[in-house]
PDB file of C-alpha atoms in Angstrom:
ATOM      1  CA  MET A 333      26.363 -77.904   7.824  1.00  0.00           C
ATOM      2  CA  ALA A 334      27.748 -75.514   4.561  1.00  0.00           C
ATOM      3  CA  GLN A 335      27.752 -78.539   2.881  1.00  0.00           C
ATOM      4  CA  LYS A 336      26.924 -82.144   3.303  1.00  0.00           C
ATOM      5  CA  LYS A 337      29.587 -84.603   3.202  1.00  0.00           C
ATOM      6  CA  ALA A 338      29.529 -87.593   0.709  1.00  0.00           C
ATOM      7  CA  SER A 339      29.747 -90.348   2.607  1.00  0.00           C
ATOM      8  CA  GLN A 340      32.203 -93.576   1.588  1.00  0.00           C
ATOM      9  CA  SER A 341      29.500 -95.783   0.305  1.00  0.00           C
ATOM     10  CA  GLU A 342      27.778 -93.008  -2.161  1.00  0.00           C
ATOM     11  CA  LEU A 343      31.684 -92.787  -3.589  1.00  0.00           C
ATOM     12  CA  GLU A 344      31.911 -96.235  -4.203  1.00  0.00           C
ATOM     13  CA  ASN A 345      28.775 -96.954  -5.763  1.00  0.00           C
ATOM     14  CA  LEU A 346      29.981 -93.760  -8.198  1.00  0.00           C
ATOM     15  CA  THR A 347      33.282 -94.621  -9.141  1.00  0.00           C
ATOM     16  CA  SER A 348      35.485 -97.169 -10.353  1.00  0.00           C
ATOM     17  CA  PRO A 349      38.032 -98.647  -8.485  1.00  0.00           C
ATOM     18  CA  GLU A 350      41.372 -96.704 -10.019  1.00  0.00           C
ATOM     19  CA  ILE A 351      39.145 -93.586  -8.635  1.00  0.00           C
ATOM     20  CA  LYS A 352      38.144 -94.833  -5.568  1.00  0.00           C
ATOM     21  CA  LYS A 353      41.635 -95.574  -4.692  1.00  0.00           C
ATOM     22  CA  ILE A 354      42.721 -91.888  -5.332  1.00  0.00           C
ATOM     23  CA  ILE A 355      39.782 -90.876  -3.187  1.00  0.00           C
ATOM     24  CA  GLU A 356      40.787 -93.139  -0.265  1.00  0.00           C
ATOM     25  CA  ASN A 357      44.813 -91.802  -0.395  1.00  0.00           C
ATOM     26  CA  ILE A 358      43.869 -88.096  -0.647  1.00  0.00           C
ATOM     27  CA  THR A 359      40.839 -88.815   2.251  1.00  0.00           C
ATOM     28  CA  LYS A 360      43.526 -90.392   4.085  1.00  0.00           C
ATOM     29  CA  GLU A 361      45.852 -87.407   3.638  1.00  0.00           C
ATOM     30  CA  TYR A 362      43.697 -83.925   3.801  1.00  0.00           C
ATOM     31  CA  GLY A 363      40.392 -85.725   5.626  1.00  0.00           C
ATOM     32  CA  GLU A 364      37.489 -86.650   5.768  1.00  0.00           C
ATOM     33  CA  GLY A 365      34.561 -83.876   3.070  1.00  0.00           C
ATOM     34  CA  ILE A 366      37.214 -82.804   1.364  1.00  0.00           C
ATOM     35  CA  ILE A 367      35.656 -84.822  -1.751  1.00  0.00           C
ATOM     36  CA  THR A 368      32.000 -84.320  -1.975  1.00  0.00           C
ATOM     37  CA  THR A 369      29.839 -85.523  -4.614  1.00  0.00           C
ATOM     38  CA  LEU A 370      27.381 -82.684  -6.810  1.00  0.00           C
ATOM     39  CA  GLY A 371      24.320 -85.076  -5.356  1.00  0.00           C
ATOM     40  CA  GLU A 372      25.328 -84.248  -1.727  1.00  0.00           C
ATOM     41  CA  SER A 373      26.162 -80.537  -2.638  1.00  0.00           C
ATOM     42  CA  LYS A 374      22.696 -79.294  -4.141  1.00  0.00           C
ATOM     43  CA  PHE A 375      21.443 -76.052  -2.834  1.00  0.00           C
ATOM     44  CA  LYS A 376      17.958 -76.908  -1.958  1.00  0.00           C
ATOM     45  CA  ASP A 377      18.752 -78.379   1.038  1.00  0.00           C
ATOM     46  CA  GLN A 378      20.759 -75.582   2.281  1.00  0.00           C
ATOM     47  CA  PRO A 379      19.463 -75.148   5.983  1.00  0.00           C
ATOM     48  CA  THR A 380      18.869 -71.107   7.232  1.00  0.00           C
ATOM     49  CA  LEU A 381      18.595 -68.688   9.459  1.00  0.00           C
ATOM     50  CA  SER A 382      15.137 -66.300   9.430  1.00  0.00           C
ATOM     51  CA  THR A 383      16.091 -62.424   8.690  1.00  0.00           C
ATOM     52  CA  GLY A 384      13.308 -61.677  10.973  1.00  0.00           C
ATOM     53  CA  SER A 385      11.223 -60.718   8.195  1.00  0.00           C
ATOM     54  CA  ILE A 386       8.397 -63.307   7.141  1.00  0.00           C
ATOM     55  CA  ILE A 387       8.532 -61.442   3.086  1.00  0.00           C
ATOM     56  CA  LEU A 388      12.154 -61.547   3.173  1.00  0.00           C
ATOM     57  CA  ASP A 389      12.504 -65.376   4.607  1.00  0.00           C
ATOM     58  CA  HIS A 390       9.811 -65.337   0.979  1.00  0.00           C
ATOM     59  CA  GLU A 391      12.158 -63.881  -1.058  1.00  0.00           C
ATOM     60  CA  THR A 392      15.612 -65.452  -0.465  1.00  0.00           C
ATOM     61  CA  GLY A 393      14.062 -69.165   0.541  1.00  0.00           C
ATOM     62  CA  GLY A 394      14.325 -69.305   3.570  1.00  0.00           C
ATOM     63  CA  GLY A 395      16.754 -66.727   5.514  1.00  0.00           C
ATOM     64  CA  TYR A 396      20.830 -66.339   5.502  1.00  0.00           C
ATOM     65  CA  PRO A 397      21.720 -69.509   4.517  1.00  0.00           C
ATOM     66  CA  LEU A 398      24.411 -70.925   7.163  1.00  0.00           C
ATOM     67  CA  GLY A 399      27.629 -70.978   6.554  1.00  0.00           C
ATOM     68  CA  ARG A 400      27.918 -68.307   4.010  1.00  0.00           C
ATOM     69  CA  ILE A 401      28.624 -64.846   3.720  1.00  0.00           C
ATOM     70  CA  VAL A 402      25.803 -62.496   3.268  1.00  0.00           C
ATOM     71  CA  GLU A 403      26.171 -58.473   2.263  1.00  0.00           C
ATOM     72  CA  ILE A 404      23.209 -55.379   4.205  1.00  0.00           C
ATOM     73  CA  TYR A 405      23.962 -52.165   2.594  1.00  0.00           C
ATOM     74  CA  GLY A 406      22.762 -48.666   1.611  1.00  0.00           C
ATOM     75  CA  GLU A 407      22.611 -45.414   2.726  1.00  0.00           C
ATOM     76  CA  ASN A 408      22.297 -44.260   5.646  1.00  0.00           C
ATOM     77  CA  SER A 409      19.071 -44.723   8.012  1.00  0.00           C
ATOM     78  CA  SER A 410      18.165 -47.510   5.413  1.00  0.00           C
ATOM     79  CA  GLY A 411      17.846 -50.277   8.518  1.00  0.00           C
ATOM     80  CA  LYS A 412      20.963 -51.978   8.116  1.00  0.00           C
ATOM     81  CA  THR A 413      21.984 -52.382  11.043  1.00  0.00           C
ATOM     82  CA  THR A 414      17.848 -52.991  12.521  1.00  0.00           C
ATOM     83  CA  LEU A 415      17.884 -55.851   9.544  1.00  0.00           C
ATOM     84  CA  ALA A 416      21.500 -57.146  11.313  1.00  0.00           C
ATOM     85  CA  LEU A 417      19.852 -57.364  14.607  1.00  0.00           C
ATOM     86  CA  HIS A 418      16.590 -59.294  13.511  1.00  0.00           C
ATOM     87  CA  ALA A 419      18.872 -62.294  13.211  1.00  0.00           C
ATOM     88  CA  ASN A 420      20.126 -61.948  17.006  1.00  0.00           C
ATOM     89  CA  ILE A 421      16.466 -62.301  18.073  1.00  0.00           C
ATOM     90  CA  GLY A 422      16.211 -65.015  20.767  1.00  0.00           C
ATOM     91  CA  VAL A 423      19.622 -64.184  21.971  1.00  0.00           C
ATOM     92  CA  ASP A 424      21.182 -63.724  25.482  1.00  0.00           C
ATOM     93  CA  ILE A 425      21.919 -60.099  24.986  1.00  0.00           C
ATOM     94  CA  ASP A 426      23.406 -59.781  28.345  1.00  0.00           C
ATOM     95  CA  GLY A 427      25.850 -62.648  26.922  1.00  0.00           C
ATOM     96  CA  LEU A 428      26.021 -61.438  23.547  1.00  0.00           C
ATOM     97  CA  LEU A 429      29.667 -60.495  22.794  1.00  0.00           C
ATOM     98  CA  VAL A 430      30.606 -56.947  21.107  1.00  0.00           C
ATOM     99  CA  LEU A 431      34.177 -56.573  19.973  1.00  0.00           C
ATOM    100  CA  ARG A 432      36.258 -53.424  18.677  1.00  0.00           C
ATOM    101  CA  PRO A 433      38.799 -54.378  16.453  1.00  0.00           C
ATOM    102  CA  ARG A 434      41.836 -51.705  16.505  1.00  0.00           C
ATOM    103  CA  HIS A 435      42.398 -52.399  12.859  1.00  0.00           C
ATOM    104  CA  GLY A 436      40.943 -54.699   9.919  1.00  0.00           C
ATOM    105  CA  GLU A 437      43.526 -57.293   9.974  1.00  0.00           C
ATOM    106  CA  GLU A 438      42.988 -57.690  13.442  1.00  0.00           C
ATOM    107  CA  ALA A 439      39.096 -57.888  12.576  1.00  0.00           C
ATOM    108  CA  PHE A 440      39.506 -60.770  10.146  1.00  0.00           C
ATOM    109  CA  LYS A 441      41.831 -62.087  12.920  1.00  0.00           C
ATOM    110  CA  LEU A 442      39.198 -62.567  15.626  1.00  0.00           C
ATOM    111  CA  VAL A 443      36.669 -63.488  13.134  1.00  0.00           C
ATOM    112  CA  THR A 444      38.341 -66.391  12.088  1.00  0.00           C
ATOM    113  CA  ASP A 445      39.107 -67.550  15.339  1.00  0.00           C
ATOM    114  CA  PHE A 446      35.017 -67.676  16.678  1.00  0.00           C
ATOM    115  CA  ILE A 447      34.430 -69.300  13.232  1.00  0.00           C
ATOM    116  CA  ARG A 448      37.089 -72.277  14.387  1.00  0.00           C
ATOM    117  CA  GLY A 449      35.324 -71.825  17.651  1.00  0.00           C
ATOM    118  CA  GLY A 450      31.949 -72.902  16.375  1.00  0.00           C
ATOM    119  CA  ALA A 451      30.227 -69.785  16.662  1.00  0.00           C
ATOM    120  CA  GLY A 452      26.450 -69.493  14.687  1.00  0.00           C
ATOM    121  CA  LEU A 453      26.099 -65.838  13.737  1.00  0.00           C
ATOM    122  CA  ILE A 454      28.888 -62.643  12.851  1.00  0.00           C
ATOM    123  CA  VAL A 455      28.054 -59.660  12.299  1.00  0.00           C
ATOM    124  CA  ILE A 456      30.626 -57.238  11.301  1.00  0.00           C
ATOM    125  CA  ASP A 457      29.186 -53.559  11.284  1.00  0.00           C
ATOM    126  CA  SER A 458      30.108 -52.202   8.955  1.00  0.00           C
ATOM    127  CA  ILE A 459      33.182 -52.369   6.159  1.00  0.00           C
ATOM    128  CA  ALA A 460      34.425 -48.863   6.273  1.00  0.00           C
ATOM    129  CA  PRO A 461      35.696 -49.051   9.805  1.00  0.00           C
ATOM    130  CA  LEU A 462      37.941 -51.737   8.744  1.00  0.00           C
ATOM    131  CA  ILE A 463      41.054 -49.836   8.117  1.00  0.00           C
ATOM    132  CA  PRO A 464      44.048 -51.472   7.113  1.00  0.00           C
ATOM    133  CA  LEU A 465      47.287 -51.883   9.488  1.00  0.00           C
ATOM    134  CA  GLU A 466      49.471 -50.107   7.028  1.00  0.00           C
ATOM    135  CA  LEU A 467      47.077 -47.230   6.871  1.00  0.00           C
ATOM    136  CA  LEU A 468      47.356 -46.563  10.593  1.00  0.00           C
ATOM    137  CA  GLY A 469      49.894 -43.733  10.643  1.00  0.00           C
ATOM    138  CA  ASN A 470      50.300 -42.998   7.284  1.00  0.00           C
ATOM    139  CA  TRP A 471      46.893 -40.794   6.434  1.00  0.00           C
ATOM    140  CA  GLU A 472      49.674 -38.189   4.482  1.00  0.00           C
ATOM    141  CA  ARG A 473      50.332 -40.739   1.601  1.00  0.00           C
ATOM    142  CA  PRO A 474      48.176 -43.222   1.581  1.00  0.00           C
ATOM    143  CA  PRO A 475      48.843 -46.565  -0.497  1.00  0.00           C
ATOM    144  CA  ILE A 476      46.308 -47.088  -2.965  1.00  0.00           C
ATOM    145  CA  GLY A 477      43.922 -49.801  -2.825  1.00  0.00           C
ATOM    146  CA  ALA A 478      45.358 -50.506   0.727  1.00  0.00           C
ATOM    147  CA  HIS A 479      41.353 -51.175   1.888  1.00  0.00           C
ATOM    148  CA  ALA A 480      40.295 -53.064  -1.155  1.00  0.00           C
ATOM    149  CA  LYS A 481      43.495 -55.924  -0.775  1.00  0.00           C
ATOM    150  CA  MET A 482      42.613 -55.573   3.148  1.00  0.00           C
ATOM    151  CA  LEU A 483      39.145 -57.145   2.321  1.00  0.00           C
ATOM    152  CA  ASN A 484      40.238 -59.056  -0.106  1.00  0.00           C
ATOM    153  CA  ASN A 485      42.921 -61.347   1.817  1.00  0.00           C
ATOM    154  CA  GLY A 486      40.773 -61.183   4.742  1.00  0.00           C
ATOM    155  CA  LEU A 487      37.705 -62.339   2.572  1.00  0.00           C
ATOM    156  CA  ARG A 488      39.531 -65.232   1.254  1.00  0.00           C
ATOM    157  CA  GLN A 489      40.688 -66.648   4.834  1.00  0.00           C
ATOM    158  CA  ILE A 490      37.499 -66.762   6.394  1.00  0.00           C
ATOM    159  CA  ASN A 491      35.698 -68.024   3.315  1.00  0.00           C
ATOM    160  CA  HIS A 492      38.089 -70.823   3.459  1.00  0.00           C
ATOM    161  CA  GLU A 493      37.492 -71.081   7.446  1.00  0.00           C
ATOM    162  CA  MET A 494      33.742 -71.640   7.295  1.00  0.00           C
ATOM    163  CA  THR A 495      33.928 -74.750   4.747  1.00  0.00           C
ATOM    164  CA  ASN A 496      31.864 -76.984   6.431  1.00  0.00           C
ATOM    165  CA  ARG A 497      30.960 -74.970   9.040  1.00  0.00           C
ATOM    166  CA  GLU A 498      27.342 -73.609   9.914  1.00  0.00           C
ATOM    167  CA  THR A 499      28.630 -69.721  10.752  1.00  0.00           C
ATOM    168  CA  ILE A 500      26.585 -67.068   9.380  1.00  0.00           C
ATOM    169  CA  ILE A 501      29.006 -63.872   8.982  1.00  0.00           C
ATOM    170  CA  ILE A 502      26.575 -60.500   7.814  1.00  0.00           C
ATOM    171  CA  PHE A 503      28.781 -57.711   6.452  1.00  0.00           C
ATOM    172  CA  ILE A 504      27.286 -54.284   6.856  1.00  0.00           C
ATOM    173  CA  ASN A 505      27.803 -51.599   4.167  1.00  0.00           C
ATOM    174  CA  GLN A 506      27.388 -48.444   2.314  1.00  0.00           C
ATOM    175  CA  ILE A 507      26.324 -47.382  -0.561  1.00  0.00           C
ATOM    176  CA  ARG A 508      28.407 -45.338  -2.489  1.00  0.00           C
ATOM    177  CA  TYR A 509      28.787 -43.337  -5.477  1.00  0.00           C
ATOM    178  CA  LYS A 510      31.447 -43.447  -8.497  1.00  0.00           C
ATOM    179  CA  ILE A 511      33.399 -40.324  -9.799  1.00  0.00           C
ATOM    180  CA  PRO A 512      31.922 -39.023 -12.722  1.00  0.00           C
ATOM    181  CA  THR A 513      35.100 -39.131 -15.963  1.00  0.00           C
ATOM    182  CA  GLY A 514      32.434 -37.218 -18.226  1.00  0.00           C
ATOM    183  CA  PHE A 515      31.064 -40.023 -19.496  1.00  0.00           C
ATOM    184  CA  THR A 516      28.213 -41.477 -17.143  1.00  0.00           C
ATOM    185  CA  PHE A 517      27.390 -45.631 -17.992  1.00  0.00           C
ATOM    186  CA  GLY A 518      25.136 -47.967 -16.048  1.00  0.00           C
ATOM    187  CA  ASN A 519      24.578 -47.479 -12.618  1.00  0.00           C
ATOM    188  CA  PRO A 520      26.550 -44.712 -10.536  1.00  0.00           C
ATOM    189  CA  GLU A 521      26.117 -46.492  -7.660  1.00  0.00           C
ATOM    190  CA  THR A 522      28.920 -48.521  -6.192  1.00  0.00           C
ATOM    191  CA  THR A 523      29.603 -50.522  -2.235  1.00  0.00           C
ATOM    192  CA  THR A 524      32.718 -49.557  -0.168  1.00  0.00           C
ATOM    193  CA  GLY A 525      36.099 -52.039  -0.194  1.00  0.00           C
ATOM    194  CA  GLY A 526      35.542 -52.989  -3.994  1.00  0.00           C
ATOM    195  CA  ALA A 527      34.591 -56.095  -5.394  1.00  0.00           C
ATOM    196  CA  SER A 528      35.759 -58.503  -3.632  1.00  0.00           C
ATOM    197  CA  LEU A 529      32.991 -59.061  -0.641  1.00  0.00           C
ATOM    198  CA  PRO A 530      30.307 -58.843  -3.876  1.00  0.00           C
ATOM    199  CA  TYR A 531      31.999 -61.774  -5.124  1.00  0.00           C
ATOM    200  CA  TYR A 532      32.398 -63.878  -1.687  1.00  0.00           C
ATOM    201  CA  ALA A 533      28.744 -63.314  -0.833  1.00  0.00           C
ATOM    202  CA  SER A 534      26.128 -65.704  -0.987  1.00  0.00           C
ATOM    203  CA  LEU A 535      23.201 -63.292  -0.262  1.00  0.00           C
ATOM    204  CA  ARG A 536      23.181 -59.552  -0.998  1.00  0.00           C
ATOM    205  CA  ILE A 537      20.730 -57.572   0.150  1.00  0.00           C
ATOM    206  CA  LYS A 538      20.286 -53.542  -0.630  1.00  0.00           C
ATOM    207  CA  LEU A 539      17.741 -51.794   1.382  1.00  0.00           C
ATOM    208  CA  LYS A 540      16.975 -48.247   0.964  1.00  0.00           C
ATOM    209  CA  ASN A 541      14.794 -45.566   2.575  1.00  0.00           C
ATOM    210  CA  LYS A 542      11.546 -44.891   1.077  1.00  0.00           C
ATOM    211  CA  LYS A 543      11.209 -41.440   3.410  1.00  0.00           C
ATOM    212  CA  GLU A 544       7.790 -42.744   4.338  1.00  0.00           C
ATOM    213  CA  GLU A 545       6.741 -42.279   7.523  1.00  0.00           C
ATOM    214  CA  VAL A 546       3.992 -44.734   9.349  1.00  0.00           C
ATOM    215  CA  GLU A 547       1.722 -42.976  11.259  1.00  0.00           C
ATOM    216  CA  LYS A 548      -0.414 -43.639  14.553  1.00  0.00           C
ATOM    217  CA  GLY A 549      -2.513 -41.198  15.762  1.00  0.00           C
ATOM    218  CA  GLY A 550      -0.738 -38.270  14.314  1.00  0.00           C
ATOM    219  CA  LYS A 551       2.533 -39.927  15.580  1.00  0.00           C
ATOM    220  CA  TYR A 552       5.710 -40.996  13.288  1.00  0.00           C
ATOM    221  CA  ILE A 553       5.775 -44.871  14.821  1.00  0.00           C
ATOM    222  CA  GLY A 554       8.122 -46.086  11.995  1.00  0.00           C
ATOM    223  CA  ILE A 555       9.557 -45.477   8.199  1.00  0.00           C
ATOM    224  CA  LYS A 556       9.195 -47.742   5.340  1.00  0.00           C
ATOM    225  CA  ILE A 557      11.860 -49.047   3.547  1.00  0.00           C
ATOM    226  CA  CYS A 558      12.312 -50.981   0.416  1.00  0.00           C
ATOM    227  CA  ALA A 559      14.410 -53.966  -0.079  1.00  0.00           C
ATOM    228  CA  TRP A 560      16.211 -56.276  -3.067  1.00  0.00           C
ATOM    229  CA  VAL A 561      17.582 -59.388  -3.305  1.00  0.00           C
ATOM    230  CA  LEU A 562      19.949 -59.095  -5.632  1.00  0.00           C
ATOM    231  CA  LYS A 563      21.954 -62.227  -5.398  1.00  0.00           C
ATOM    232  CA  ARG A 564      20.992 -65.763  -3.529  1.00  0.00           C
ATOM    233  CA  ARG A 565      23.758 -67.922  -4.671  1.00  0.00           C
ATOM    234  CA  ALA A 566      22.815 -71.036  -2.075  1.00  0.00           C
ATOM    235  CA  ILE A 567      19.073 -71.112  -2.597  1.00  0.00           C
ATOM    236  CA  LEU A 568      18.509 -69.443  -6.411  1.00  0.00           C
ATOM    237  CA  SER A 569      16.617 -72.697  -6.773  1.00  0.00           C
ATOM    238  CA  GLN A 570      14.080 -72.126  -4.224  1.00  0.00           C
ATOM    239  CA  VAL A 571      12.900 -68.932  -5.760  1.00  0.00           C
ATOM    240  CA  SER A 572      11.309 -68.113  -8.648  1.00  0.00           C
ATOM    241  CA  SER A 573      13.244 -66.545 -11.651  1.00  0.00           C
ATOM    242  CA  LYS A 574      10.436 -63.898 -11.914  1.00  0.00           C
ATOM    243  CA  ASP A 575      10.772 -62.509  -8.419  1.00  0.00           C
ATOM    244  CA  LYS A 576      14.485 -62.118  -9.296  1.00  0.00           C
ATOM    245  CA  LYS A 577      15.230 -58.045  -8.474  1.00  0.00           C
ATOM    246  CA  LYS A 578      11.767 -57.766  -7.595  1.00  0.00           C
ATOM    247  CA  PRO A 579      12.083 -54.377  -4.381  1.00  0.00           C
ATOM    248  CA  THR A 580       9.718 -55.754  -1.327  1.00  0.00           C
ATOM    249  CA  ASP A 581       8.703 -52.752   0.950  1.00  0.00           C
ATOM    250  CA  ILE A 582       9.068 -53.288   4.860  1.00  0.00           C
ATOM    251  CA  GLU A 583       7.932 -51.514   7.675  1.00  0.00           C
ATOM    252  CA  LEU A 584      10.255 -50.449  10.745  1.00  0.00           C
ATOM    253  CA  MET A 585       8.663 -49.498  13.734  1.00  0.00           C
ATOM    254  CA  PHE A 586      10.804 -47.011  16.056  1.00  0.00           C
ATOM    255  CA  GLU A 587       9.675 -49.885  19.092  1.00  0.00           C
ATOM    256  CA  GLY A 588       9.249 -53.009  17.920  1.00  0.00           C
ATOM    257  CA  GLY A 589      11.089 -53.348  14.622  1.00  0.00           C
ATOM    258  CA  ILE A 590       9.696 -54.783  11.516  1.00  0.00           C
ATOM    259  CA  GLN A 591       6.316 -54.940  11.475  1.00  0.00           C
ATOM    260  CA  LYS A 592       5.212 -58.781  10.786  1.00  0.00           C
ATOM    261  CA  GLU A 593       1.578 -58.250  10.778  1.00  0.00           C
ATOM    262  CA  ARG A 594       2.080 -55.701   7.243  1.00  0.00           C
ATOM    263  CA  GLU A 595       4.207 -58.427   5.881  1.00  0.00           C
ATOM    264  CA  ILE A 596       1.601 -61.268   6.389  1.00  0.00           C
ATOM    265  CA  PHE A 597      -1.333 -59.362   5.073  1.00  0.00           C
ATOM    266  CA  ASP A 598       1.444 -58.141   1.877  1.00  0.00           C
ATOM    267  CA  LEU A 599       2.461 -61.920   1.435  1.00  0.00           C
ATOM    268  CA  ALA A 600      -0.857 -63.405   1.382  1.00  0.00           C
ATOM    269  CA  THR A 601      -2.166 -60.977  -1.331  1.00  0.00           C
ATOM    270  CA  GLU A 602       1.237 -61.400  -3.407  1.00  0.00           C
ATOM    271  CA  LEU A 603       0.598 -65.449  -3.336  1.00  0.00           C
ATOM    272  CA  ASN A 604      -3.537 -64.545  -3.980  1.00  0.00           C
ATOM    273  CA  ILE A 605      -4.474 -65.869  -0.598  1.00  0.00           C
ATOM    274  CA  ILE A 606      -6.212 -62.589   0.038  1.00  0.00           C
ATOM    275  CA  GLN A 607      -7.745 -60.998  -3.565  1.00  0.00           C
ATOM    276  CA  LYS A 608      -7.623 -57.853  -4.250  1.00  0.00           C
ATOM    277  CA  SER A 609     -11.223 -55.803  -4.991  1.00  0.00           C
ATOM    278  CA  GLU A 610     -11.491 -54.748  -8.567  1.00  0.00           C
ATOM    279  CA  ASN A 611     -12.341 -51.845  -6.755  1.00  0.00           C
ATOM    280  CA  PRO A 612      -9.151 -50.339  -5.395  1.00  0.00           C
ATOM    281  CA  GLU A 613     -10.208 -47.673  -3.333  1.00  0.00           C
ATOM    282  CA  LEU A 614     -12.680 -50.570  -1.156  1.00  0.00           C
ATOM    283  CA  TYR A 615      -9.478 -52.659  -1.228  1.00  0.00           C
ATOM    284  CA  GLN A 616      -7.570 -49.839   0.278  1.00  0.00           C
ATOM    285  CA  LYS A 617     -10.308 -48.867   2.929  1.00  0.00           C
ATOM    286  CA  ILE A 618     -10.552 -52.539   4.007  1.00  0.00           C
ATOM    287  CA  GLU A 619      -6.575 -52.555   4.748  1.00  0.00           C
ATOM    288  CA  GLN A 620      -6.221 -49.285   6.254  1.00  0.00           C
ATOM    289  CA  GLU A 621      -8.868 -50.807   8.799  1.00  0.00           C
ATOM    290  CA  VAL A 622      -7.070 -53.811   9.121  1.00  0.00           C
ATOM    291  CA  PHE A 623      -3.866 -51.757  10.392  1.00  0.00           C
ATOM    292  CA  GLU A 624      -5.395 -49.558  12.336  1.00  0.00           C
ATOM    293  CA  THR A 625      -7.254 -51.632  14.345  1.00  0.00           C
ATOM    294  CA  ILE A 626      -3.383 -53.688  14.242  1.00  0.00           C
ATOM    295  CA  ASN A 627      -2.132 -50.681  15.587  1.00  0.00           C
ATOM    296  CA  ALA A 628      -4.859 -50.010  18.392  1.00  0.00           C
ATOM    297  CA  ASP A 629      -4.052 -52.785  19.859  1.00  0.00           C
ATOM    298  CA  LYS A 630       0.053 -52.571  20.592  1.00  0.00           C
TER     299      LYS A 630
END
């Protein structure tokens, strides 16, 4: 579950008779699980679902946290949908549900229904097409901030519904650039939909296409992308602070998806299981031979 319930005995051991009475009354009126102890809510025991990437699982402390909202964002052709689909590996494809809501409010209503029904994973691809109902048929004079308002209301609703549930919701989003005003400060990048999704998301992963191809026998068989884990609210305690915002390289094959052999090699090097030679050329030669052998066997 997203958050463990504090047992009645634990609460009794930690509280005075007056507080116990209040807890009993609140539990009777609002139900079990409305009150928890901080010790029972520690993030170190947060269950996760693998991202499909070994190195991203390492960087995030295990993968996508259960019962949480996740945002994967980046520019076009940066592997956002591919990464989200890797969380579906092992799922019965024939039984996988694909929904096409007519507007944003309907999308959030459907998501709410599936959360209540116990769905394990929901992927929204993507934020930009979630058109608010009030915009339909009103394109000439659209209300200011309608999209951000709709997202804020929808996210607040599903965030409430996810309490004590294990549903993972992955939102795919795009990078936009702030309109220049004459004075440019900070990062010009922003994301679609305002500040609501970055606030509600427990995990945010940014992807970027490195514009580098993976080659085999003179043919391009994949691309290289870079990933940043920019927010990991539920699992920060499991990840070293020095690794925060560290970029991670991932190879995406056109056939087969994430190149896990490459990730094993890179992670083993990072953890000093494989030690780099003092001679960079020798290390690069060995690395090249390893992956030529791997690719030849595929």
